[in-house]
Coordinates of C-alpha atoms in Angstrom, one line a residue:
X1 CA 107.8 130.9 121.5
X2 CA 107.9 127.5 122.8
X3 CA 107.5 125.1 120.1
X4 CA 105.3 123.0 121.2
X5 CA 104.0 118.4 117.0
X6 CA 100.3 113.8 114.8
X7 CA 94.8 104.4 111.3
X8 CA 91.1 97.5 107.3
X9 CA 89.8 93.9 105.9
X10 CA 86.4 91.8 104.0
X11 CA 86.4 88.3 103.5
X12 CA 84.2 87.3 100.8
X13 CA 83.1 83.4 100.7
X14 CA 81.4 81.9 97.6
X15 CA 78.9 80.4 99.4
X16 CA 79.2 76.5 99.5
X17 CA 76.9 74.4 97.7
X18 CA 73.9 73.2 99.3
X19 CA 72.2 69.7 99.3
X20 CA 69.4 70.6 97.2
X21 CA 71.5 71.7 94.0
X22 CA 72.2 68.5 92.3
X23 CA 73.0 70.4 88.9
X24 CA 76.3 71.8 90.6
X25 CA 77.2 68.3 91.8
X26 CA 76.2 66.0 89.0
X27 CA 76.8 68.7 85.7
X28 CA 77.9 66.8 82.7
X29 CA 77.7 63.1 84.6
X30 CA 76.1 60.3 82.7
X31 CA 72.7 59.5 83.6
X32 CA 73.2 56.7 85.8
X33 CA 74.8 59.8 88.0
X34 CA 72.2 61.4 88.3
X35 CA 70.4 62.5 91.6
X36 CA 67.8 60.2 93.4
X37 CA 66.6 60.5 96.6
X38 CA 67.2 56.5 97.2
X39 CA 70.5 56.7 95.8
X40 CA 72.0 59.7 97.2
X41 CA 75.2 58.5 98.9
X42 CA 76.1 55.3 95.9
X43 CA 75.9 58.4 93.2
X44 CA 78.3 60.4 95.4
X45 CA 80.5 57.6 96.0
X46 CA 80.2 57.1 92.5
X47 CA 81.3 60.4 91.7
X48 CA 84.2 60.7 93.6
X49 CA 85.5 56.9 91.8
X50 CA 84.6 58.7 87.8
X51 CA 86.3 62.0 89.7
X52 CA 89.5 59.4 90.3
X53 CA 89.9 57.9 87.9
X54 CA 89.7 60.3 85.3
X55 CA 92.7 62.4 87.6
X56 CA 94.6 59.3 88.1
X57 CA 94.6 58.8 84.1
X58 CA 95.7 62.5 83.1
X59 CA 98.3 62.0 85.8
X60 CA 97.0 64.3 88.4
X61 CA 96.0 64.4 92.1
X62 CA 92.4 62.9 92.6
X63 CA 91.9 65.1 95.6
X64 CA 93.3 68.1 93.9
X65 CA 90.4 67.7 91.0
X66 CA 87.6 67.2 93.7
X67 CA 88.7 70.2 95.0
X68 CA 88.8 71.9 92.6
X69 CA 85.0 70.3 91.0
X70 CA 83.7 71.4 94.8
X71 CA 85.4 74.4 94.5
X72 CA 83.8 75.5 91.1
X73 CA 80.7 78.3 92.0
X74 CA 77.3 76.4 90.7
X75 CA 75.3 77.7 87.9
X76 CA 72.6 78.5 89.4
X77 CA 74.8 80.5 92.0
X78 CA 76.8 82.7 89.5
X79 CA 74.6 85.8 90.4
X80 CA 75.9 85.4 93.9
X81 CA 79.8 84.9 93.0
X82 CA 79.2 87.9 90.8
X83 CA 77.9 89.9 93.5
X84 CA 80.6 88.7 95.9
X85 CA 82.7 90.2 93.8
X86 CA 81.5 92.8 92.8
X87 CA 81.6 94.1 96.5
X88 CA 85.2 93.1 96.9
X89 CA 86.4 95.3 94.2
X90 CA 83.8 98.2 95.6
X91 CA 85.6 101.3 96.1
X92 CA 86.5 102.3 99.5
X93 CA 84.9 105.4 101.1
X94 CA 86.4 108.6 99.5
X95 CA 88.9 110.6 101.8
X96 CA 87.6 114.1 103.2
X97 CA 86.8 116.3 99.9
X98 CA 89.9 118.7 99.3
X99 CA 87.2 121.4 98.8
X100 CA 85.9 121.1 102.2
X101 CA 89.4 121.0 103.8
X102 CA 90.0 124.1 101.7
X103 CA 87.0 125.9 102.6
X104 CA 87.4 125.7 106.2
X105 CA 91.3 126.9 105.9
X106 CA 89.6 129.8 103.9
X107 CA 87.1 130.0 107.3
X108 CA 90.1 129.9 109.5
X109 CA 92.3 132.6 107.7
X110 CA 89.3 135.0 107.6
X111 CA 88.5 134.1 111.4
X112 CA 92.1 135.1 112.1
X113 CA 92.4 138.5 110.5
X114 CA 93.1 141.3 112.8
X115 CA 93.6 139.4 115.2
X116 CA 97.4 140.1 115.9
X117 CA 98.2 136.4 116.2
X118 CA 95.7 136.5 118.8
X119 CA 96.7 139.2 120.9
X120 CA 93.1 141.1 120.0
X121 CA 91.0 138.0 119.7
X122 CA 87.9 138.4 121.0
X123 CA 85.9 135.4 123.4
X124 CA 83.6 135.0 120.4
X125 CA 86.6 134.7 117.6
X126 CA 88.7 132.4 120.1
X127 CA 85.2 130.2 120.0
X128 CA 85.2 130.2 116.0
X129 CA 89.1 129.6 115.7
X130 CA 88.9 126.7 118.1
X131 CA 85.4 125.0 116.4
X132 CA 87.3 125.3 112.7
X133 CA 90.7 123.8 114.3
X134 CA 88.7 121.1 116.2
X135 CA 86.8 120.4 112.4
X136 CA 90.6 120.9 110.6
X137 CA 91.9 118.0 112.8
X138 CA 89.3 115.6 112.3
X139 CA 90.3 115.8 108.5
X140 CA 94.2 116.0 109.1
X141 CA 95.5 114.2 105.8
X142 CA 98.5 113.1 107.9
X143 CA 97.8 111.4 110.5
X144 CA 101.2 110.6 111.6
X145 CA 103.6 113.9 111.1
X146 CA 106.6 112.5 112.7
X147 CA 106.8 110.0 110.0
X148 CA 106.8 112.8 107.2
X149 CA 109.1 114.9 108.4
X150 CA 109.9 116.5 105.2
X151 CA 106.4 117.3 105.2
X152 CA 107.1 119.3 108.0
X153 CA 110.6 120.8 107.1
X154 CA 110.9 124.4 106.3
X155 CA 109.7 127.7 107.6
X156 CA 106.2 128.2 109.8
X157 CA 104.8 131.8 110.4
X158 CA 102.7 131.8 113.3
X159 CA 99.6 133.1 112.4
X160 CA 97.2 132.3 115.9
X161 CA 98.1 131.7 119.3
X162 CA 96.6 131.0 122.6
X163 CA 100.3 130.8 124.6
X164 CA 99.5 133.9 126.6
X165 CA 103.6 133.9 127.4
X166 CA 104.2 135.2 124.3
X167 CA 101.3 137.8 124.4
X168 CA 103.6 140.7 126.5
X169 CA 105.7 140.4 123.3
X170 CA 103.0 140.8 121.1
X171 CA 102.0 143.7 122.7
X172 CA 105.0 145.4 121.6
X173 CA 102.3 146.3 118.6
X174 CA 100.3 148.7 121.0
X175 CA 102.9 151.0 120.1
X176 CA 102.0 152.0 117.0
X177 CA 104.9 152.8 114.3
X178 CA 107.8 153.1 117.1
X179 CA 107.9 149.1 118.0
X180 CA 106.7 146.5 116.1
X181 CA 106.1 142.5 115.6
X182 CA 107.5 142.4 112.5
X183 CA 106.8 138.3 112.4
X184 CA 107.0 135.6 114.6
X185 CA 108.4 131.7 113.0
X186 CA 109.5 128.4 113.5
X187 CA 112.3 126.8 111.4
X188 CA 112.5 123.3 111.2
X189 CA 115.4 121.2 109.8
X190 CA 114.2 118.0 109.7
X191 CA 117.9 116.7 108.9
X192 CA 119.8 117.8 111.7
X193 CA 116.6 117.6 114.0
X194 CA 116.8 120.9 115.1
X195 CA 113.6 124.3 115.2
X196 CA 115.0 127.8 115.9
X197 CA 111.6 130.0 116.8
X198 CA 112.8 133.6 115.7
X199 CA 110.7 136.9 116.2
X200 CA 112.0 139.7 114.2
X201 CA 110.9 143.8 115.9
X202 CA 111.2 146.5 113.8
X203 CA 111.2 150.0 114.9
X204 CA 111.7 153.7 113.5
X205 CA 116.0 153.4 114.1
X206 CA 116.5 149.5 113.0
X207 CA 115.4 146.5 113.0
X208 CA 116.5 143.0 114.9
X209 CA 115.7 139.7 115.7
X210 CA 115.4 137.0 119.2
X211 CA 115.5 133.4 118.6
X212 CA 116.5 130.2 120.5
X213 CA 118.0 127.3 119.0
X214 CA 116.9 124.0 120.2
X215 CA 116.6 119.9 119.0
X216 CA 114.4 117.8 118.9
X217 CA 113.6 114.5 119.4
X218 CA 110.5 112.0 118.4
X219 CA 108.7 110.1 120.6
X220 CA 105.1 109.4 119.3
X221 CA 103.7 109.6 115.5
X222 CA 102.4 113.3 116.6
X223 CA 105.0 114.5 119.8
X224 CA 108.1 115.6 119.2
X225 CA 110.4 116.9 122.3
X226 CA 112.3 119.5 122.5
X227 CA 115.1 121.0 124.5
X228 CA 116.3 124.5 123.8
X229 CA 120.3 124.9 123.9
X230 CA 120.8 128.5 122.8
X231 CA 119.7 131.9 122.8
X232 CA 120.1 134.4 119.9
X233 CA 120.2 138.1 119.6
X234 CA 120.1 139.0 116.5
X235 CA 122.4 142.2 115.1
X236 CA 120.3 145.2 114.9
X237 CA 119.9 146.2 111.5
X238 CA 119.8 150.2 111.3
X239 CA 117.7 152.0 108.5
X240 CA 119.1 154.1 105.9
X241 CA 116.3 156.5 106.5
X242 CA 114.6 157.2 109.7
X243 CA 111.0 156.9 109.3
X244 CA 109.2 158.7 112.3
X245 CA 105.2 159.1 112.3
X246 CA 103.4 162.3 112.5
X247 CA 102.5 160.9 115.8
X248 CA 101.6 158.2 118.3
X249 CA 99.4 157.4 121.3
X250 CA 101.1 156.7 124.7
X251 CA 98.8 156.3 127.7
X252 CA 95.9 157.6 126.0
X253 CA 97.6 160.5 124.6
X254 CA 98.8 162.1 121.3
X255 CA 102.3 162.5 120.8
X256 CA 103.2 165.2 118.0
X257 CA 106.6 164.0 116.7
X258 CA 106.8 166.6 113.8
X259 CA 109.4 169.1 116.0
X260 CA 112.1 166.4 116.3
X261 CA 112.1 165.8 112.3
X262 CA 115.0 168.7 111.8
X263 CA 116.6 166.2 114.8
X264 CA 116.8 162.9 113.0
X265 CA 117.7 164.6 109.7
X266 CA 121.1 165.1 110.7
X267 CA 121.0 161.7 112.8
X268 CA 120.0 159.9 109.7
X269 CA 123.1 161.1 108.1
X270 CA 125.2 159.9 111.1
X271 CA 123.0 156.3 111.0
X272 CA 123.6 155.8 107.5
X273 CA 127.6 155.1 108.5
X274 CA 127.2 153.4 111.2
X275 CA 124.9 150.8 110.0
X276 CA 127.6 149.3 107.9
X277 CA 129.7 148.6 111.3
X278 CA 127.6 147.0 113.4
X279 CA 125.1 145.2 110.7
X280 CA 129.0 143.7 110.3
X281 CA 129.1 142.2 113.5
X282 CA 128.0 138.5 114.7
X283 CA 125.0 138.2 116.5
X284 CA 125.1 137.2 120.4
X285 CA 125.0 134.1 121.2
X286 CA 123.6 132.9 124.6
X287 CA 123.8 129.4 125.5
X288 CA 121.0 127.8 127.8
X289 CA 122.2 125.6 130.6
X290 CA 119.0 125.3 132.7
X291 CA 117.3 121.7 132.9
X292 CA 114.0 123.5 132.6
X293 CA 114.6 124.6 129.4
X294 CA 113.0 122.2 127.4
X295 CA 108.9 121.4 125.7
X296 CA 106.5 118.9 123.9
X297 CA 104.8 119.5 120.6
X298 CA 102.0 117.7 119.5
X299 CA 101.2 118.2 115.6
X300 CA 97.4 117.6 115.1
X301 CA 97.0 119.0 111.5
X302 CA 99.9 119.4 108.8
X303 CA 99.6 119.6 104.8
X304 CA 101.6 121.5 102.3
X305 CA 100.4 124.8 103.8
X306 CA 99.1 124.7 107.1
X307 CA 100.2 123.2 110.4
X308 CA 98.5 123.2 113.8
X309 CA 99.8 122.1 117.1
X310 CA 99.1 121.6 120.6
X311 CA 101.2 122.8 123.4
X312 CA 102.0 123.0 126.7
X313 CA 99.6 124.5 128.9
X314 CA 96.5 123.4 126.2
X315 CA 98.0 125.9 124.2
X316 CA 97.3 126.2 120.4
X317 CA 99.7 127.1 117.9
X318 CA 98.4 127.9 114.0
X319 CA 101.3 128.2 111.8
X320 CA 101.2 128.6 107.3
X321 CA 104.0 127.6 105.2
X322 CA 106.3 130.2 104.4
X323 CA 104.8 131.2 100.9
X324 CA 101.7 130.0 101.4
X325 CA 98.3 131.5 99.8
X326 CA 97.2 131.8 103.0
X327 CA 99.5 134.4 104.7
X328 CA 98.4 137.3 101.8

């Protein structure tokens, strides 16, 4: 599996007083002060020389305290500064409920059962997955996943894909009991920058794994590349007991497996040995040199739980959180 990844200001003005509101300009002057139509600009000046004087006296700065006299809201305008602020400290507009983010990852898990990871998705699921993925991203809660890269550390088990590379491999499943996709992750190590994408097969002899090793390396708030380094086969694991079916289709036909049971009996004895020898040796290790060997991720949703991305070829990758509520 290729691993393939993702935002405000009001200024409030008390408004300034206007020519006909005497009150806020002449409060608690002496008569004489008071506003006339034939003495509108001697009262100001007027003003402005009481204003002075009385600074200059307490040892201030006169144009400090007519600033701060013009500055003062008007009486008959406190109903506005209350409402001015009132709006500044209104809340802003709540974040997506939980609930509804919750209620479409319970839509998406449901949508996804028996679906193989996709393999047996029908045109009308594929529709469904892609309209609650399309409504998950517009709520993504992080908005910039390369910046939270803890957020992102830790095991992913794929649980939907529409990389049709990887479907021959999950049709390893249409052989029911002998081979199967026993799971499918990606490991990130947001330390060391590195993802290994491991698939584990069981089958009726033992079990073993494929990964490749890669880094990666960030180059947007959602896009991550990658370039894989190394290929891993994994030791095969043999069972203590053999575990054959009754029987199993091939080509449209039933196989009856119950005459080789007296067969495996005495190969189970011989398996039981072995499996301490080679489960004891290291795991192959391929290294890959081609310059083609590398990928883009793009992370479009990613909580606690859940993580969806965006790959080459418009692929689309739905992975949960090893752990997670969702996987049972």
């Amino acid at each position: 599996m290729a691993a393939a990844a993702s935002l405000n200001a009001l200024t409030l003005r008390a408004p300034s007083p206007t020519p006909g509101a005497p009150a806020a300009l002449c409060a608690g002057a002496p008569p004489a002060l008071a506003w006339t139509p034939r003495s509108r600009f001697p009262a100001l000046r007027a003003a402005r020389r009481v204003a002075a004087r009385a600074a200059a006296a307490a040892g201030g700065d006169p144009e400090d305290e007519w600033g701060k006299e013009s500055a003062e809201p008007a009486a008959d305008q406190g109903g506005a500064a209350s409402t001015a602020a009132a709006v500044a400290e209104a809340p802003a507009p709540e974040a997506p409920v939980a609930s509804e983010v919750a209620e479409l990852k319970a839509k998406l898990k449901e949508a996804l059962y028996g679906t193989e990871r996709g393999l047996r998705a029908s045109s009308e699921t594929r529709a469904e997955v892609v309209e609650l993925i399309t409504q998950l991203e517009a709520r993504n809660p992080t908005p910039a996943p390369t910046e939270a890269l803890t957020l992102l550390n830790g095991k992913w088990i794929l649980a939907y894909t529409s990389f049709s590379q990887l479907f021959p491999l999950l049709g390893f499943g249409r052989l029911p009991e002998l081979v199967k996709v026993e799971e499918i992750s990606q490991t990130i190590d947001s330390e060391n920058f590195t993802v290994q994408n491991c698939i584990k097969f069981s089958g009726p002899l033992a079990t073993t794994s494929v990964s490749t090793n890669a880094k990666f390396e960030v180059r947007s708030p959602k896009r991550v590349q990658i370039k894989f380094d190394e290929g891993v086969i994994g030791t095969p694991q043999l069972t203590d007991s053999i575990v054959l079916p009754e029987q199993f289709e091939l080509f449209g036909q039933n196989i009856d497996l119950s005459p080789l049971k007296g067969v495996f009996t005495s190969i189970e004895n011989a398996a039981s040995s072995v499996a301490k020898t080679i489960s004891g040796q290291p795991p192959l290790k391929i290294p890959i040199r081609t310059n083609n060997a590398e990928s883009w991720l793009l992370t479009t949703y990613l909580d606690e739980e859940l993580r969806i991305s965006r790959g080459d070829g418009s692929s689309i990758f739905v992975l949960f959180k090893e752990g997670s509520s969702l996987l049972y």
